């Protein structure tokens, strides 16, 4: 039985931000990308910085991020979003610049750029969506794929002797002096989404201070790549991803100053 | 010594330094690069002089990162330059392909060295194919300027920026290690003589009440991708129609014309002198733009000639474009050196004499 | 109890059910009908929504708009149900 909607006597408490376009997102049902896109644009909307924000979309599932985010945006070659963002920020230092990358993009092909952008302390916000799999190309192994996890290129499960270990690149980056704020968040529950939003708010606010790179990893799901229902994927994420990639701040400004 | 860059100024400089100084004077707003011999003086000069200018100069972690920084900065509307030498340019090819599709202007400088592979640090023209036929993936062209003097190393920076912005397409200065390293007298153009153009497409932050700007080379629908390609091809046709540049010496009465670009064209001038002393009527056609190529002029000249000799520091790359232009209307020969070796005027003369006497000669050693 | 309500853009909804799992009141379920994309979409199945917005927060498609009863209008809410 469907309950018909109520309107009179009710007030609006949540609607999608106007900084998201009306284009329906192409992501698979239950994919975390849509949540991160929305939260990111909520922050841009609430901070009133739509006209000062420039984003860089990666290669991967979120290659079309600019179809949904109603801000000026550029694409980047695979792995190079943070280099392109560097170029933008260096010539437009008063704008809010963010890069948005997946695990293959940021932690495999773009590792050199990732490390050097953070090491130089580029005053940008880097968003890193870690779902431990290459989604766009059909579920291949990523640098963050867990040991034993089956993908189309680790059909018997990732084995460290052949394919190395899951790369905790966020922990690596937190060691760099150029990193100002490094945190790992998730989108698998409403509470996690609330925390992610706070982190993104800080990431943008800190950008004005020009004190270094803000880096937010979002542990996310890939129901299609993981071959699970969306709800099962979030359960699996909690039980398997979070022990390897625990949530929380890895570097905060207070600790940066020490 | 304090300099006033508002006026033209005569100096003696290395080609690489002249190019770098010209870039400041041409209103360059950002430079990204990575050291590589024989062009490292470009970034060294820019870093040293940067405090006097309102210009970003950044040493990237690789050529790959550098070209993608150029992508970002050019997309944000800045006048941007990048420089490297052959192996480094190879690393940039993906980014350059993206920039042509996204229609981003920028100036790329290739101070060529001998290859293939890590090769040698000595001068070469071995990247002619890469520069003029696209170089990376997909159907695209760069506007390619080939300087032959330190003066042109400076002048073509202005011309390169101007053409790249006019057509929203990357332009390339295709120099070589000798031009980069040698010192000559030149007149530096005055600063501020190249006006900035309006770039409403640049991502500088979405203007209120207007649509957002998107810089991309991704057009997943084949129908759309074909339209983008048709648009690019139309642009290249326009460039071919309007931007061909070349220089001629003594072609009016010539029986044999040497076709050579860059440094080799200057070597050929000496050859021409020596040949004329011996009674051989030799002329020179020097393509200044390698794309667009002066095919039409070569086609006009060919029926009147006994032979054309293309002279290059490679295994015969421009040769193919010359032959395509000539279409069999006269014999086309090749003389060249490779791997960092520079042909001498005498050995080019030897080839010319052999051709005049219809003898065999050594193509390249 | 605070009364809430959700409006779900059912043509955008992909029926991923994450909102159903996130709802503390078990107010949401899947429709019997399918939308144009062929998905069963999320709908209110119980009249006990509190307007906590958890469903909207986890919705990957930004398909959910949430309303909550105005404090002064509490008594009138039941009459405001419209078809």
Short mmCIF file of C-alpha atoms in Angstrom, two decimals, chain A residues 21 23 50-54 59 63-78 80-88 90-92 95 109 112-117 120 122 136, chain B residues 29-30 32 56-62 64-66 68-78 80 94-95 98 102 104 202-208 210-218 220:
data_model
loop_
_atom_site.label_atom_id
_atom_site.label_comp_id
_atom_site.label_asym_id
_atom_site.label_seq_id
_atom_site.Cartn_x
_atom_site.Cartn_y
_atom_site.Cartn_z
CA UNK A 21 21.81 19.67 -12.25
CA UNK A 23 20.33 15.36 -15.21
CA UNK A 50 29.12 28.18 -6.78
CA UNK A 51 30.62 31.06 -8.79
CA UNK A 52 34.08 30.54 -7.30
CA UNK A 53 34.32 26.77 -7.50
CA UNK A 54 36.08 24.80 -10.22
CA UNK A 59 38.56 8.97 -15.72
CA UNK A 63 34.04 10.72 -15.62
CA UNK A 64 30.68 12.43 -16.18
CA UNK A 65 30.67 14.17 -12.79
CA UNK A 66 30.44 17.48 -14.64
CA UNK A 67 27.06 16.47 -16.03
CA UNK A 68 25.67 16.56 -12.50
CA UNK A 69 27.66 19.24 -10.69
CA UNK A 70 26.49 22.69 -11.68
CA UNK A 71 29.86 24.40 -11.38
CA UNK A 72 32.62 25.11 -13.89
CA UNK A 73 34.47 21.86 -14.46
CA UNK A 74 37.28 20.26 -16.39
CA UNK A 75 37.99 16.68 -17.26
CA UNK A 76 41.45 15.23 -16.76
CA UNK A 77 43.37 12.37 -18.31
CA UNK A 78 43.41 9.17 -16.26
CA UNK A 80 45.96 13.49 -13.70
CA UNK A 81 43.03 15.26 -12.06
CA UNK A 82 45.18 16.65 -9.28
CA UNK A 83 47.76 17.93 -11.81
CA UNK A 84 45.01 19.70 -13.76
CA UNK A 85 43.62 21.06 -10.48
CA UNK A 86 47.13 22.35 -9.68
CA UNK A 87 47.19 24.20 -13.00
CA UNK A 88 43.81 25.79 -12.27
CA UNK A 90 47.99 28.20 -9.51
CA UNK A 91 46.53 30.61 -12.04
CA UNK A 92 43.31 31.29 -10.07
CA UNK A 95 38.99 30.11 -6.42
CA UNK A 109 48.01 5.45 -12.54
CA UNK A 112 53.02 10.24 -8.64
CA UNK A 113 50.73 13.23 -9.17
CA UNK A 114 48.79 12.46 -5.98
CA UNK A 115 51.90 12.35 -3.81
CA UNK A 116 53.54 15.40 -5.34
CA UNK A 117 50.41 17.54 -5.29
CA UNK A 120 53.71 20.66 -2.56
CA UNK A 122 48.59 22.61 -3.30
CA UNK A 136 33.84 1.74 -15.19
CA UNK B 29 50.88 33.68 -17.34
CA UNK B 30 52.02 30.19 -16.44
CA UNK B 32 55.06 24.16 -16.20
CA UNK B 56 53.43 31.12 -12.41
CA UNK B 57 56.57 29.06 -12.98
CA UNK B 58 56.42 25.55 -11.57
CA UNK B 59 58.73 22.56 -11.84
CA UNK B 60 56.49 19.51 -12.05
CA UNK B 61 57.29 15.96 -10.96
CA UNK B 62 57.24 14.72 -14.54
CA UNK B 64 53.13 13.89 -17.66
CA UNK B 65 52.17 16.01 -14.67
CA UNK B 66 53.45 19.17 -16.37
CA UNK B 68 48.23 18.15 -17.34
CA UNK B 69 48.98 21.25 -15.28
CA UNK B 70 49.09 23.07 -18.61
CA UNK B 71 45.69 21.55 -19.43
CA UNK B 72 44.24 22.87 -16.17
CA UNK B 73 45.77 26.33 -16.43
CA UNK B 74 44.91 26.72 -20.12
CA UNK B 75 41.36 25.59 -19.34
CA UNK B 76 41.23 28.26 -16.66
CA UNK B 77 42.07 30.83 -19.34
CA UNK B 78 45.78 31.45 -18.77
CA UNK B 80 50.54 28.87 -20.81
CA UNK B 94 48.36 11.96 -24.23
CA UNK B 95 47.85 15.36 -22.67
CA UNK B 98 43.37 15.86 -24.92
CA UNK B 102 39.19 20.15 -25.70
CA UNK B 104 42.80 24.50 -25.37
CA UNK B 202 37.43 29.22 -19.67
CA UNK B 203 36.52 27.68 -16.31
CA UNK B 204 37.02 30.59 -13.96
CA UNK B 205 33.93 29.95 -11.82
CA UNK B 206 30.37 29.73 -13.14
CA UNK B 207 29.03 33.25 -13.70
CA UNK B 208 25.70 33.83 -11.92
CA UNK B 210 24.91 31.78 -17.01
CA UNK B 211 25.61 28.15 -17.84
CA UNK B 212 28.61 26.45 -16.33
CA UNK B 213 31.64 25.89 -18.53
CA UNK B 214 32.92 22.37 -19.11
CA UNK B 215 36.34 21.65 -20.56
CA UNK B 216 36.36 18.12 -21.88
CA UNK B 217 37.56 15.85 -24.67
CA UNK B 218 35.04 13.12 -23.85
CA UNK B 220 30.89 9.31 -25.76
#
